[in-house]
CSV table of C-alpha atoms and ligand atoms in Angstrom, one decimal:
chain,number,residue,atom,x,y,z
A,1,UNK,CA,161.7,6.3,52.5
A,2,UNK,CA,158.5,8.1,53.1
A,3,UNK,CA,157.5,8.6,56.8
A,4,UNK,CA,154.6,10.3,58.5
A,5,UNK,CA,154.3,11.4,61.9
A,6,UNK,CA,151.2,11.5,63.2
A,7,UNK,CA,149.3,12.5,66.7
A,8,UNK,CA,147.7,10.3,68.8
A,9,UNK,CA,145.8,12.4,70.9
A,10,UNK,CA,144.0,15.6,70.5
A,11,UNK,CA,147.1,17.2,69.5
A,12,UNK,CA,150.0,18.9,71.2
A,13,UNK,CA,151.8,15.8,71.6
A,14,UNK,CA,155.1,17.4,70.2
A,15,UNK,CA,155.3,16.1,67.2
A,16,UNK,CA,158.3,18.3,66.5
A,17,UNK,CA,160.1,16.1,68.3
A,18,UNK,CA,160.6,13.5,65.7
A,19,UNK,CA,161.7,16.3,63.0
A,20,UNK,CA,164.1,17.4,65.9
A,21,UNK,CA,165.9,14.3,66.1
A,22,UNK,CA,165.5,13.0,62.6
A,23,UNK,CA,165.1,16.0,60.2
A,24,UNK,CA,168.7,16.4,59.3
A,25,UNK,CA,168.5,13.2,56.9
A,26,UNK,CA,165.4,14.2,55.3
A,27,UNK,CA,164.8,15.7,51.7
A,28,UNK,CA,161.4,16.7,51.7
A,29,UNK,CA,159.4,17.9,55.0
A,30,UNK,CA,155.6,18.0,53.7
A,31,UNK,CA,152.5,19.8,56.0
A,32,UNK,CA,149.4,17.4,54.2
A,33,UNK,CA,146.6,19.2,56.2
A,34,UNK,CA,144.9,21.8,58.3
A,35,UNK,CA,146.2,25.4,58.6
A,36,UNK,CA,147.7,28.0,61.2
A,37,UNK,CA,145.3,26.3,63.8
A,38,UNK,CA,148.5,24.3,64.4
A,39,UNK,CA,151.1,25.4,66.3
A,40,UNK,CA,154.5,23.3,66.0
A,41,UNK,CA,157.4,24.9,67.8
A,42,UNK,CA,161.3,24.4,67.1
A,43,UNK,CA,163.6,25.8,68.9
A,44,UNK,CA,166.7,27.5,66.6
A,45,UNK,CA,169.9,28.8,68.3
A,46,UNK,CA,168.6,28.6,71.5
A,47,UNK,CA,165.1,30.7,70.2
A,48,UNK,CA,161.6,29.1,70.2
A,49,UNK,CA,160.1,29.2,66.9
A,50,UNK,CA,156.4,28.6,66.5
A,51,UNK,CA,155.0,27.4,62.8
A,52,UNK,CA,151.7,27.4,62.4
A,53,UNK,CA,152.0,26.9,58.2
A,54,UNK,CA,155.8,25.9,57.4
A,55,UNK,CA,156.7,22.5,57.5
A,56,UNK,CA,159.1,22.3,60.3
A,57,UNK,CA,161.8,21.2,58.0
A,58,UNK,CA,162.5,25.0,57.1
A,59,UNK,CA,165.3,25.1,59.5
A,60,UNK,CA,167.0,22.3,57.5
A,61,UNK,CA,169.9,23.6,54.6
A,62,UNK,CA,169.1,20.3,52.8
A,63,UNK,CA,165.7,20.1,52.9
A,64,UNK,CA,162.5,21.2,50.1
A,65,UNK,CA,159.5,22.2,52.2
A,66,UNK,CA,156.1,21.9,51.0
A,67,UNK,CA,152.4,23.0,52.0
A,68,UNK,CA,150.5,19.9,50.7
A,69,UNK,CA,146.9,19.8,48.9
A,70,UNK,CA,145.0,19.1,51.6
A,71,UNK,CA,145.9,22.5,53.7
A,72,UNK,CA,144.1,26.0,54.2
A,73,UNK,CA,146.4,28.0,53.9
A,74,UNK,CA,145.5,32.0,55.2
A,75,UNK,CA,147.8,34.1,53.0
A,76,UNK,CA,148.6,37.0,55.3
A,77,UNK,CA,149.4,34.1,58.3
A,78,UNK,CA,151.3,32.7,55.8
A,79,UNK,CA,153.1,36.0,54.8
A,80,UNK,CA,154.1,36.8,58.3
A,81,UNK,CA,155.5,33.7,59.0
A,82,UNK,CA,158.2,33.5,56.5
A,83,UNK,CA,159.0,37.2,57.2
A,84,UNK,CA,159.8,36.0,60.8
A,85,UNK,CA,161.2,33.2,59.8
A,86,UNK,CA,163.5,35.1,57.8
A,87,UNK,CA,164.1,37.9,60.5
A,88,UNK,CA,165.2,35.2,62.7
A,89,UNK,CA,167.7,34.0,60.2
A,90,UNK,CA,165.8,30.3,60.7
A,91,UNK,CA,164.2,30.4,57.0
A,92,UNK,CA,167.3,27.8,55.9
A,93,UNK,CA,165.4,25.8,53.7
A,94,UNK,CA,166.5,25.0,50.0
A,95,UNK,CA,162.9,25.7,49.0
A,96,UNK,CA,159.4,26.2,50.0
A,97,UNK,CA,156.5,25.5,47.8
A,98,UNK,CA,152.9,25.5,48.2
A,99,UNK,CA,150.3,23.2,46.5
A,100,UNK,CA,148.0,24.3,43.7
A,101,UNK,CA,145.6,22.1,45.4
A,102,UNK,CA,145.7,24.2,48.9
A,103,UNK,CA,142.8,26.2,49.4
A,104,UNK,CA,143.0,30.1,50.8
A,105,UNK,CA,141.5,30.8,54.1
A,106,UNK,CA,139.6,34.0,53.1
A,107,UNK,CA,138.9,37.0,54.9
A,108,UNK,CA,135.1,36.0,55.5
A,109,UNK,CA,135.8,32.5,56.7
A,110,UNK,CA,137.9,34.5,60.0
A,111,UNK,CA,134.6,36.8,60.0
A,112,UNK,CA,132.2,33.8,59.6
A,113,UNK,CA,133.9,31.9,61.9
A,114,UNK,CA,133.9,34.6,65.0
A,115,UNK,CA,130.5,35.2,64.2
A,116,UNK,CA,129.3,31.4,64.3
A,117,UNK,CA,131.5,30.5,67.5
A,118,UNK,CA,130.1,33.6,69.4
A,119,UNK,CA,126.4,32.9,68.5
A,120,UNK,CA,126.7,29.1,69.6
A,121,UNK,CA,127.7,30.5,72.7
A,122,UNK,CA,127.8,27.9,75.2
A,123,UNK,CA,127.8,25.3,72.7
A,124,UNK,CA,130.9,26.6,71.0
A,125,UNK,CA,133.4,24.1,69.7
A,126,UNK,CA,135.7,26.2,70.6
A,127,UNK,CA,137.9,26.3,68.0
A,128,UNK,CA,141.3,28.2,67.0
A,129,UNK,CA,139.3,31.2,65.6
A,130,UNK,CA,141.8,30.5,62.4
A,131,UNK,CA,138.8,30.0,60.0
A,132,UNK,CA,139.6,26.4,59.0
A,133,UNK,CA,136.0,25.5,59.5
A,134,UNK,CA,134.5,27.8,57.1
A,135,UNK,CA,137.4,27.6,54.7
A,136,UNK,CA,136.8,23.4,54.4
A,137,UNK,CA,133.1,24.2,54.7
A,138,UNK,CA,133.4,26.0,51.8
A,139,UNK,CA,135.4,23.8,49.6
A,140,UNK,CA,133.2,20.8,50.3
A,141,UNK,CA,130.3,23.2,48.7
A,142,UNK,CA,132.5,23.8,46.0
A,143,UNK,CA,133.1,27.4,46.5
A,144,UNK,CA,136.5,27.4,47.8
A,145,UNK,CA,139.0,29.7,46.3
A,146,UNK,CA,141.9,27.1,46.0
A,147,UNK,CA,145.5,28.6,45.6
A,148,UNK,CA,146.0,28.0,41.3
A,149,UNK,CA,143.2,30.4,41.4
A,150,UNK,CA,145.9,33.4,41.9
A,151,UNK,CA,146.9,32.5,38.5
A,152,UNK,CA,143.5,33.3,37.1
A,153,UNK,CA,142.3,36.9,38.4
A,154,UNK,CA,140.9,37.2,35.1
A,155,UNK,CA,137.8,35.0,36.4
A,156,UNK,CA,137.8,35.8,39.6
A,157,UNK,CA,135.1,38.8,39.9
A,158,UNK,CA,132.4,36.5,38.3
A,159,UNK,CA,133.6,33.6,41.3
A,160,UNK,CA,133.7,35.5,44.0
A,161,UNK,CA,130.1,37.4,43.5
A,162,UNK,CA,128.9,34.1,43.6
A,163,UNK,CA,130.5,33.2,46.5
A,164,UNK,CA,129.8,36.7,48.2
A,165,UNK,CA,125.9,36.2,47.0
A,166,UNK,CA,125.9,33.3,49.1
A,167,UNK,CA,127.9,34.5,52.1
A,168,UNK,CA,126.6,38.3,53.1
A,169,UNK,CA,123.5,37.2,53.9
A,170,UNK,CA,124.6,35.0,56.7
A,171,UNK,CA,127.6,37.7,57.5
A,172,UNK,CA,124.5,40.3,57.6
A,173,UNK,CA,122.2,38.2,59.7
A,174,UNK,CA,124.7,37.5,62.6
A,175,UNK,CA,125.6,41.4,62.4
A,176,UNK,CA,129.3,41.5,61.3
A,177,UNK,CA,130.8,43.3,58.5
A,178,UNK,CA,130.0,42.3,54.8
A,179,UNK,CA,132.4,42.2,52.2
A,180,UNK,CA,132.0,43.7,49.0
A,181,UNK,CA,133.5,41.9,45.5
A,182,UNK,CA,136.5,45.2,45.3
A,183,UNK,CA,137.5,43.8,48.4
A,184,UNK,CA,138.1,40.5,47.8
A,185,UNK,CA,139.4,40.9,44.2
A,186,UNK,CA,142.1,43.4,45.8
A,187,UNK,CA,143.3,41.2,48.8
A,188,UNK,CA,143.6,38.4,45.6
A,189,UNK,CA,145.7,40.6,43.7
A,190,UNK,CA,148.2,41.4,46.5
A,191,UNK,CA,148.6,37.7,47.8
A,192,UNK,CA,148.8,36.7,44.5
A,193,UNK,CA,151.9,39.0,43.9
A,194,UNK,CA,153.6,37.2,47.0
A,195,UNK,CA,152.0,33.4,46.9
A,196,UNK,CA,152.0,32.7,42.8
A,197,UNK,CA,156.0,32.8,42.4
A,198,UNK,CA,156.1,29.9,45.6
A,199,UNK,CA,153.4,27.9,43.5
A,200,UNK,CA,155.1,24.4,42.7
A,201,UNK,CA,155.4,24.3,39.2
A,202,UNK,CA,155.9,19.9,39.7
A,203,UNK,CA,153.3,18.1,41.4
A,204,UNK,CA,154.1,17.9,45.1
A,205,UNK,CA,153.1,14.0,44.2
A,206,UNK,CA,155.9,13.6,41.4
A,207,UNK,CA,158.5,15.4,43.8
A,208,UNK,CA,158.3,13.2,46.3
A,209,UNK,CA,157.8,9.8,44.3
A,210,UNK,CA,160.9,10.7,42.4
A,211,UNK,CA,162.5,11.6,46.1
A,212,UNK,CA,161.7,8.3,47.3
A,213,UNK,CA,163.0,6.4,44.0
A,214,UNK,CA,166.3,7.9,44.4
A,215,UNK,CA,166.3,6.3,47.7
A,216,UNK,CA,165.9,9.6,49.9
A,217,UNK,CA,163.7,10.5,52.5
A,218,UNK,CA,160.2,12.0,53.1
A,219,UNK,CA,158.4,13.3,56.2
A,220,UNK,CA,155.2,13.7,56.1
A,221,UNK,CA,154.1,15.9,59.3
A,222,UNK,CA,151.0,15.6,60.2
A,223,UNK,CA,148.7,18.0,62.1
A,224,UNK,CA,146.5,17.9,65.4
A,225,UNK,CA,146.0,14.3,66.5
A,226,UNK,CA,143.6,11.6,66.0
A,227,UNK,CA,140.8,12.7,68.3
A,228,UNK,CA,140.4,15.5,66.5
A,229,UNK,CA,139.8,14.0,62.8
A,230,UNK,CA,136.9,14.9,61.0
A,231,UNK,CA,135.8,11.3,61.0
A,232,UNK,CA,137.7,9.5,63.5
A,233,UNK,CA,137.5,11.9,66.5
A,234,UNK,CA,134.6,13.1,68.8
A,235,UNK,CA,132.5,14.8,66.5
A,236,UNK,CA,131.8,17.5,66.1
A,237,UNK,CA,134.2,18.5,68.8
A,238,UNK,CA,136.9,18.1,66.1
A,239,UNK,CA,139.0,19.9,63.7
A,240,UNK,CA,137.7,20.1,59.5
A,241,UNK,CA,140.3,18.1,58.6
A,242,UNK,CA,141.7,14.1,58.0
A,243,UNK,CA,144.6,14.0,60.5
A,244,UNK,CA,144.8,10.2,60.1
A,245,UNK,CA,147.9,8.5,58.2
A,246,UNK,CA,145.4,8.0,55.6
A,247,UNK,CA,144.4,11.6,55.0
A,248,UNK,CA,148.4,11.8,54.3
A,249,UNK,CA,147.6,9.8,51.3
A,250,UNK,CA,145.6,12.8,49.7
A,251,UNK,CA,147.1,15.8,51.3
A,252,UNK,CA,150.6,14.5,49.9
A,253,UNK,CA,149.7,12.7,46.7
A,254,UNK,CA,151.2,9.4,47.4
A,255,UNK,CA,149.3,6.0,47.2
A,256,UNK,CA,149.4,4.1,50.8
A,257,UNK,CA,151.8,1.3,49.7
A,258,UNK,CA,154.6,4.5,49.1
A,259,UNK,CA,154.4,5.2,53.4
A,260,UNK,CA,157.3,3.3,54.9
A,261,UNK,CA,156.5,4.2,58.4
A,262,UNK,CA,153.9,5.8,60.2
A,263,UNK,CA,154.9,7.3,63.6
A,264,UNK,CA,152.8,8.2,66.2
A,265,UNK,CA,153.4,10.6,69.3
A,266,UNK,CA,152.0,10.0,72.6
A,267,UNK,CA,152.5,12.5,76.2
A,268,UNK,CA,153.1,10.7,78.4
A,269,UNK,CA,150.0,12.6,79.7
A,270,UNK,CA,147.0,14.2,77.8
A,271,UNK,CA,146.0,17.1,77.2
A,272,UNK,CA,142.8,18.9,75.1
A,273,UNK,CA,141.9,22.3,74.1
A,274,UNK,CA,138.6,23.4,73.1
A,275,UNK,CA,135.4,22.0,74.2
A,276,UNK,CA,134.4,17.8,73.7
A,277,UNK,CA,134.3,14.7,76.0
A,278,UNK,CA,137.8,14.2,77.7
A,279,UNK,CA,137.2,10.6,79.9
A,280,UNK,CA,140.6,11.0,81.3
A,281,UNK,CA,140.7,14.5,82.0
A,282,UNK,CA,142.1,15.6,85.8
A,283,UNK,CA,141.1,18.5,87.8
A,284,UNK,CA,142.6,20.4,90.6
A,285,UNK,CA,145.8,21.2,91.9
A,286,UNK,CA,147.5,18.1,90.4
A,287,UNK,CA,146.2,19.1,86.9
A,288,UNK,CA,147.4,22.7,87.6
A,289,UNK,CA,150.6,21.2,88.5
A,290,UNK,CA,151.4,19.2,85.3
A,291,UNK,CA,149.7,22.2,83.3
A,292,UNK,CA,152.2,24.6,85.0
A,293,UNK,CA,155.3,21.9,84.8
A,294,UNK,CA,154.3,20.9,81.0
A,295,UNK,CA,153.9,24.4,79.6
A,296,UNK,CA,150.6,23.3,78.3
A,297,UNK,CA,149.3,26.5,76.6
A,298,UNK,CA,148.4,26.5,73.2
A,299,UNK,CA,151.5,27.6,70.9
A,300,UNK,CA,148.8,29.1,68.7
A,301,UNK,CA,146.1,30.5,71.1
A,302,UNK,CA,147.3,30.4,74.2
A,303,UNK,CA,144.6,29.1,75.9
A,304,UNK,CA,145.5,26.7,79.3
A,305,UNK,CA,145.2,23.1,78.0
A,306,UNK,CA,142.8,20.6,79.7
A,307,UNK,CA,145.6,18.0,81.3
A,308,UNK,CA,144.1,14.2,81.9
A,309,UNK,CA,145.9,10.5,81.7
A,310,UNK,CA,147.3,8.5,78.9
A,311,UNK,CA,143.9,6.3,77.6
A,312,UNK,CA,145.4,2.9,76.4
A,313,UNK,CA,142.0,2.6,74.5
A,314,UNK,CA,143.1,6.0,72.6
A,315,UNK,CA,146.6,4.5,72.1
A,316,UNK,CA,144.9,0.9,70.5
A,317,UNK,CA,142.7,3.2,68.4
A,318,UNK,CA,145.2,5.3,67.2
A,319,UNK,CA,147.5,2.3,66.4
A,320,UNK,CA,144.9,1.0,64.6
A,321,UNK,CA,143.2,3.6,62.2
A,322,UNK,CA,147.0,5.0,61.8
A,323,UNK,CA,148.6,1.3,60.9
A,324,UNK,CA,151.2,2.5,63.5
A,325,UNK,CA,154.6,1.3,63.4
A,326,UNK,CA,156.4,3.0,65.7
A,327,UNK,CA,155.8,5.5,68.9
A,328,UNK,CA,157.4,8.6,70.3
A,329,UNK,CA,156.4,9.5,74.0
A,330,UNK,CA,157.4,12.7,74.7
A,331,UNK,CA,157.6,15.0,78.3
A,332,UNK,CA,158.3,11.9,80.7
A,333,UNK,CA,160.0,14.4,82.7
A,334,UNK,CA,156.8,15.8,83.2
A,335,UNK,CA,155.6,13.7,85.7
A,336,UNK,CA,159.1,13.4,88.1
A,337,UNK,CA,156.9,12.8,91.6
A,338,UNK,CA,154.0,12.6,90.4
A,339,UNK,CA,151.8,9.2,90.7
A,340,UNK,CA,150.9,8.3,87.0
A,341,UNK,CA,147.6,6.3,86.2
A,342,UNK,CA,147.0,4.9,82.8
A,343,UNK,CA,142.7,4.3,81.7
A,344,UNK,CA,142.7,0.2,81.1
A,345,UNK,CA,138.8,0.7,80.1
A,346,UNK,CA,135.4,2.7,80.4
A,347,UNK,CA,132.8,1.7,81.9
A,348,UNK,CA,130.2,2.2,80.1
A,349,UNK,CA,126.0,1.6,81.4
A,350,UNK,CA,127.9,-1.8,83.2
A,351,UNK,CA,130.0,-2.8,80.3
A,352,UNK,CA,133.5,-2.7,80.0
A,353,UNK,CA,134.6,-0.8,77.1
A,354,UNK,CA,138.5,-1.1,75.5
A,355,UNK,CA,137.3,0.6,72.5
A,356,UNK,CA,137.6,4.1,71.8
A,357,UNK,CA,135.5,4.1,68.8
A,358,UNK,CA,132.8,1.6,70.6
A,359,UNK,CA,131.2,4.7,72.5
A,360,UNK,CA,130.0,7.6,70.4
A,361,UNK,CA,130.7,10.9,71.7
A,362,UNK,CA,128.2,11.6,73.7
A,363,UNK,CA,128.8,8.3,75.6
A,364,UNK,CA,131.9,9.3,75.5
A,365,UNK,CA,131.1,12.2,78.2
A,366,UNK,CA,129.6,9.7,80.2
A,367,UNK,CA,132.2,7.3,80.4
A,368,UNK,CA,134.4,6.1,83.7
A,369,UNK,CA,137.7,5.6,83.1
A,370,UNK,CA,139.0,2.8,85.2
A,371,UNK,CA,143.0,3.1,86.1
A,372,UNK,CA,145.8,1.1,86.9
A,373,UNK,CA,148.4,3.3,89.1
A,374,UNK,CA,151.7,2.6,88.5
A,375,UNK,CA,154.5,3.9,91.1
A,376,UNK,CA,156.2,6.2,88.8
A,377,UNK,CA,159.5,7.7,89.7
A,378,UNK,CA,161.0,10.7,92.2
A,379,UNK,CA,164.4,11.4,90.3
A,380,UNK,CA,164.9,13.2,87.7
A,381,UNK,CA,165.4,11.5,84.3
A,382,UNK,CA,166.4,14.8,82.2
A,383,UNK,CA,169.8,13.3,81.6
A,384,UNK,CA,168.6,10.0,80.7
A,385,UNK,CA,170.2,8.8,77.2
A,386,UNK,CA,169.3,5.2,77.0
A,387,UNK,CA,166.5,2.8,78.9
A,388,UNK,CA,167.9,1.1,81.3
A,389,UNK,CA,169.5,4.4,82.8
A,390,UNK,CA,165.9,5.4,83.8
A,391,UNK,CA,164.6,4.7,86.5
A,392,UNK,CA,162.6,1.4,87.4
A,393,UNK,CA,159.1,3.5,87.8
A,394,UNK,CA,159.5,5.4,85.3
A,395,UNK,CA,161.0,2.0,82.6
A,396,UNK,CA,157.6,0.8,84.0
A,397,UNK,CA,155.6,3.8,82.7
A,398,UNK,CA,157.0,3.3,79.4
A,399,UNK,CA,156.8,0.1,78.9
A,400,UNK,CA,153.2,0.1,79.9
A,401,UNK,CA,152.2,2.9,77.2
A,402,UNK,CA,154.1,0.5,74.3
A,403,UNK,CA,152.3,-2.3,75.7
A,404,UNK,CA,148.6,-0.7,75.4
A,405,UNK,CA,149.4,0.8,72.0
A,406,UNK,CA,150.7,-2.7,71.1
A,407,UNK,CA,153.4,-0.6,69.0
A,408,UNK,CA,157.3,-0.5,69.8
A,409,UNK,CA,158.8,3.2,70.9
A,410,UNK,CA,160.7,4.6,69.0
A,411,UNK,CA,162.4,7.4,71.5
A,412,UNK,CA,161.3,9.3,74.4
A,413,UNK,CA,162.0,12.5,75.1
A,414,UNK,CA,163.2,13.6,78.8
A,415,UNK,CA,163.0,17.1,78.1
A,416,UNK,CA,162.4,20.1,76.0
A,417,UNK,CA,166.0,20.0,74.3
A,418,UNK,CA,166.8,18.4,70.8
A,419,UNK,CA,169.0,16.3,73.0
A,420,UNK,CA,166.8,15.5,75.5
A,421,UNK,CA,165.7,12.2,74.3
A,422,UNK,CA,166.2,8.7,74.9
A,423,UNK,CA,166.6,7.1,71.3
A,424,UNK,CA,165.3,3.3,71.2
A,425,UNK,CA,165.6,3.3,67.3
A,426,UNK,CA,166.7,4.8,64.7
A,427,UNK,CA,163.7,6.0,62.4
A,428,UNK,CA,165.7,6.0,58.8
A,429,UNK,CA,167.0,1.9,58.8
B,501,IMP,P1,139.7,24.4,64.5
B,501,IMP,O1,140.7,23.4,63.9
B,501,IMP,O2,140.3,25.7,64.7
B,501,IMP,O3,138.4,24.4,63.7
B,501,IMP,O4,139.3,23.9,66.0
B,501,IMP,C1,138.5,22.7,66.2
B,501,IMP,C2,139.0,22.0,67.4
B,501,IMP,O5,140.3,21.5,67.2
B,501,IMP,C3,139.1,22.9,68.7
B,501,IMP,O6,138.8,22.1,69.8
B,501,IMP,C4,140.6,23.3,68.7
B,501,IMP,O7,141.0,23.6,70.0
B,501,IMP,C5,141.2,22.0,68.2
B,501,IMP,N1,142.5,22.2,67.5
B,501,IMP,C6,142.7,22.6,66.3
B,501,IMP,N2,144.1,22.6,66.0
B,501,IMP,C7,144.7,22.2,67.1
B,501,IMP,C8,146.1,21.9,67.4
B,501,IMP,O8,147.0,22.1,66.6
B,501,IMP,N3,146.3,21.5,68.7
B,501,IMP,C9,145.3,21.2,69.6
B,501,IMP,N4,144.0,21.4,69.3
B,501,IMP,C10,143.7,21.9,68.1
C-alpha cells in the first residue's frame, strides 16, 4: 500500500508522528520534495534526532530510504547528516538512495539567497536561509545542476560558465562574493566522489511500483504543510515547492490511482514561521505560554514559532486539495488548562467566508476569524491510550477538529513519546 503523509498547516505539525507509530511495517520511506528547510525530528534511544534530508525511515532495519525527484538536495547538508546519523548509531536503514532527478542546492543559491532576503529587508519572506528558492528558481529556468549530472564532469565546465555568466552579475550587484568556474567544478568533483555511489541505479518509480505489487508498503513523507505550497499556500509567503498529495505524484514517480491513503497532520493548535498572513495567530502571554509548553522552535532554524488556533477553513482546504483520508492531531497535551477556540469563518468586508482559498492573500491579512470556544480540559491526558479515557473537553476538542476537516482521525498524540498516542485506527488495513 502506498501512503503519504501530508501537512495541513504551515508545517511543523509533527509529521513524524505517523512514521513513529507506523514505520516498523514499512518497506520504502520516500522524502518527494523540498530540502534541509525541513526539519523532522525522531527521537532514537532516548536521543532527539533532527533530519532535515533523510527520510525518517532511516532508523528502520527493514526499510530502503529514498530522496525523491522532486527534492534539493544541498550535498555538504546532506554529507553531514548521514555522518551524524551514523555517529549516533541511528543510520539502520537497509539502504539510502537518492534520485537522479533531485537537483543540487549550489553554493550560490545559499549566497544568492542571503543576499536577496537581506536586500528585501522588511519585505523578506523570511525564509530558512537553505537556498531552496534559488535552487527551484533555477531549475525552472533550466539551469539547475540536477544530481545525474555528477556522473558527467566531463560537461560540466561548459554548463556551469553558463550558469555562472548568468549568476555573478546579480551576486556582484548585491555585493557578495562571486564564484569562479574552478570553484564550482571542484566542489562537483568532491560531492560527486561521496553522492554518485548512493545514486539509484532503478528508478525510484519502478522500486516502489514493484514494492506495492508484492503487497508491501510505501510512505511517502511529505514536507512543510499546505499553506506553504507553491500554488496552494499564501503566496509568495510560501515555500518553492508542491507540498500537496499531488506534488507526491511527481516527486515519487507514482501515478495518483497508486496512493492508498493520504494522511494529514493537524496541532491541535497552529503555528507559522517566517513572514505571511496568519488569521488565527494569538499574541501575548497565552501565545508565549503554548510557545513555551509546545517547544515551538524551528528544528531547523530555531526561530520562536508564531502560535494561533486550529482554522476549520484550513482543515476543509486541506482535506480537500489533499483528497484526505485520514487525520493525525498531534500535541493535545498542549493545551491541558488552557481554553481552546477553533476559527468557524472570516469575515471578510461583511461576508462570511468558510473558504480558505476564497480570500487571496492579501485578504487574507485582513481577515477576522470568528471562534467558537470550547471548554477544553484541566487534567492531564499524557496517559491517555484510547478515546473515551480522555477527558469530556478535551473528546470535544477532537471531535470538533474531525468534524471541520470532515475526515476521520486516525490517532492523536498526548505527548512527545512514540507511545504517547491515542490510536483510533490502524493506518496499514
Ligand atoms: P524556504 O522554504 O526556506 O524558501 O522558506 C519559505 C517559507 O517557508 C518561510 O516562511 C519558511 O519559514 C517556511 N518553511 C520552509 N520549510 C519549513 C518547515 O519545514 N517548517 C515550517 N516552515 C517552513
Amino acid at each position: 500500500m502506498i501512503v503519504v503523509v501530508i501537512g495541513n498547516q504551515w508545517g511543523d505539525e509533527g509529521k513524524g508522528r505517523v512514521i513513529d507509530n507506523w514505520g516498523e511495517q514499512v518497506s520504502y520511506f520516500v522524502r518527494v520534495q523540498g530540502g534541509a528547510n525541513a526539519g523532522h525530528s525522531v527521537i532514537v534511544g532516548g536521543k532527539k534526532i533532527v533530519l532535515h534530508l533523510v527520510p525518517s525511515g532511516v532508523t528502520y532495519h527493514q526499510a530502503h530510504c529514498f530522496l525523491g525527484n522532486d527534492m534539493v538536495i544541498d550535498p555538504m547538508a546532506l554529507i553531514k547528516e548521514i555522518d551524524d546519523l551514523s555517529a549516533a548509531e541511528a543510520y539502520n536503514c537497509k539502504s539510502l538512495g537518492i534520485s537522479p532527478l533531485a537537483h543540487l542546492v549550489m553554493p550560490y543559491c545559499l549566497e544568492l539567497e542571503k543576499l536577496r532576503e537581506k536586500a528585501r529587508d522588511k519585505n523578506a519572506i523570511g525564509t530558512t536561509g537553505r537556498g531552496i528558492g534559488p535552487t527551484y528558481e533555477m531549475r525552472a529556468r533550466r539551469l539547475g545542476i540536477r544530481v545525474e549530472h555528477l556522473r558527467h564532469l566531463d560537461i560540466m565546465p561548459e554548463y556551469v560558465k553558463t550558469i555562472l555568466n548568468e549568476l555573478n552579475p546579480e551576486i556582484r550587484h548585491w555585493g557578495g562574493k562571486t564564484f569562479t568556474q574552478k570553484d564550482i567544478l571542484d566542489f562537483l568533483e568532491k560531492v560527486a566522489a561521496y553522492l554518485v555511489p548512493m545514486i539509484v541505479k532503478t528508478p525510484i518509480s519502478a522500486t516502489i511500483c514493484a514494492a506495492e505489487a508484492r503487497g508491501e508498503n510505501v510512505l511517502i513523507e511529505g514536507a512543510q504543510g499546505l499553506a506553504l505550497d507553491l500554488t496552494h499556500g499564501t503566496y509568495p509567503f510560501v515555500t518553492s515547492s508542491s507540498t500537496i498529495a499531488g506534488g507526491a505524484c511527481s516527486g515519487a514517480g507514482i501515478g495518483p490511482t497508486m496512493i492508498k491513503k493520504v494522511i494529514g497532520v493537524t496541532k491541535a493548535y497552529c503555528t507559522r514561521v517566517g513572514a505571511g498572513p496568519f488569521p488565527t495567530k494569538i499574541n501575548g502571554e497565552l501565545a508565549a505560554k503554548i510557545q513555551e509548553r509546545g517547544k515551538e522552535f524551528g528544528a531547523t532554524t530555531g526561530r520562536p514559532r508564531d502560535v494561533g488556533w486550529v482554522d476549520a477553513t484550513q482543515l476543509a482546504h486541506a482535506a480537500r486539495i489533499n483528497g484526505l483520508t485520514g487525520l493525525v492531531i498531534t500535541k493535545g497535551d498542549v493545551l491541558q488548562g488552557i481554553e481552546p477556540q477553533i476559527c468557524t469563518h472570516y469575515v471578510y468586508q461583511g461576508r462570511k467566508i468558510t473558504n480558505f482559498d476564497e480570500l487571496d492573500c492579501c485578504e487574507l491579512f485582513k481577515a477576522e476569524p470568528v471562534y467558537e470556544t470550547l471548554a477544553g480540559f484541566t487534567e492531564d491526558i499524557s496517559g491517555c491510550r484510547k478515546f473515551n479515557d480522555l477527558p469530556k473537553g478535551a473528546q470535544e476538542l477532537f471531535s470538533k477538529i474531525q468534524k471541520y476537516s470532515g475526515v476521520p482521525i486516525l490517532a492523536i498524540s498526548v505527548g512527545p513519546e512514540r507511545h504517547q498516542i491515542i490510536i483510533m485506527r490502524d493506518l496499514w488495513q
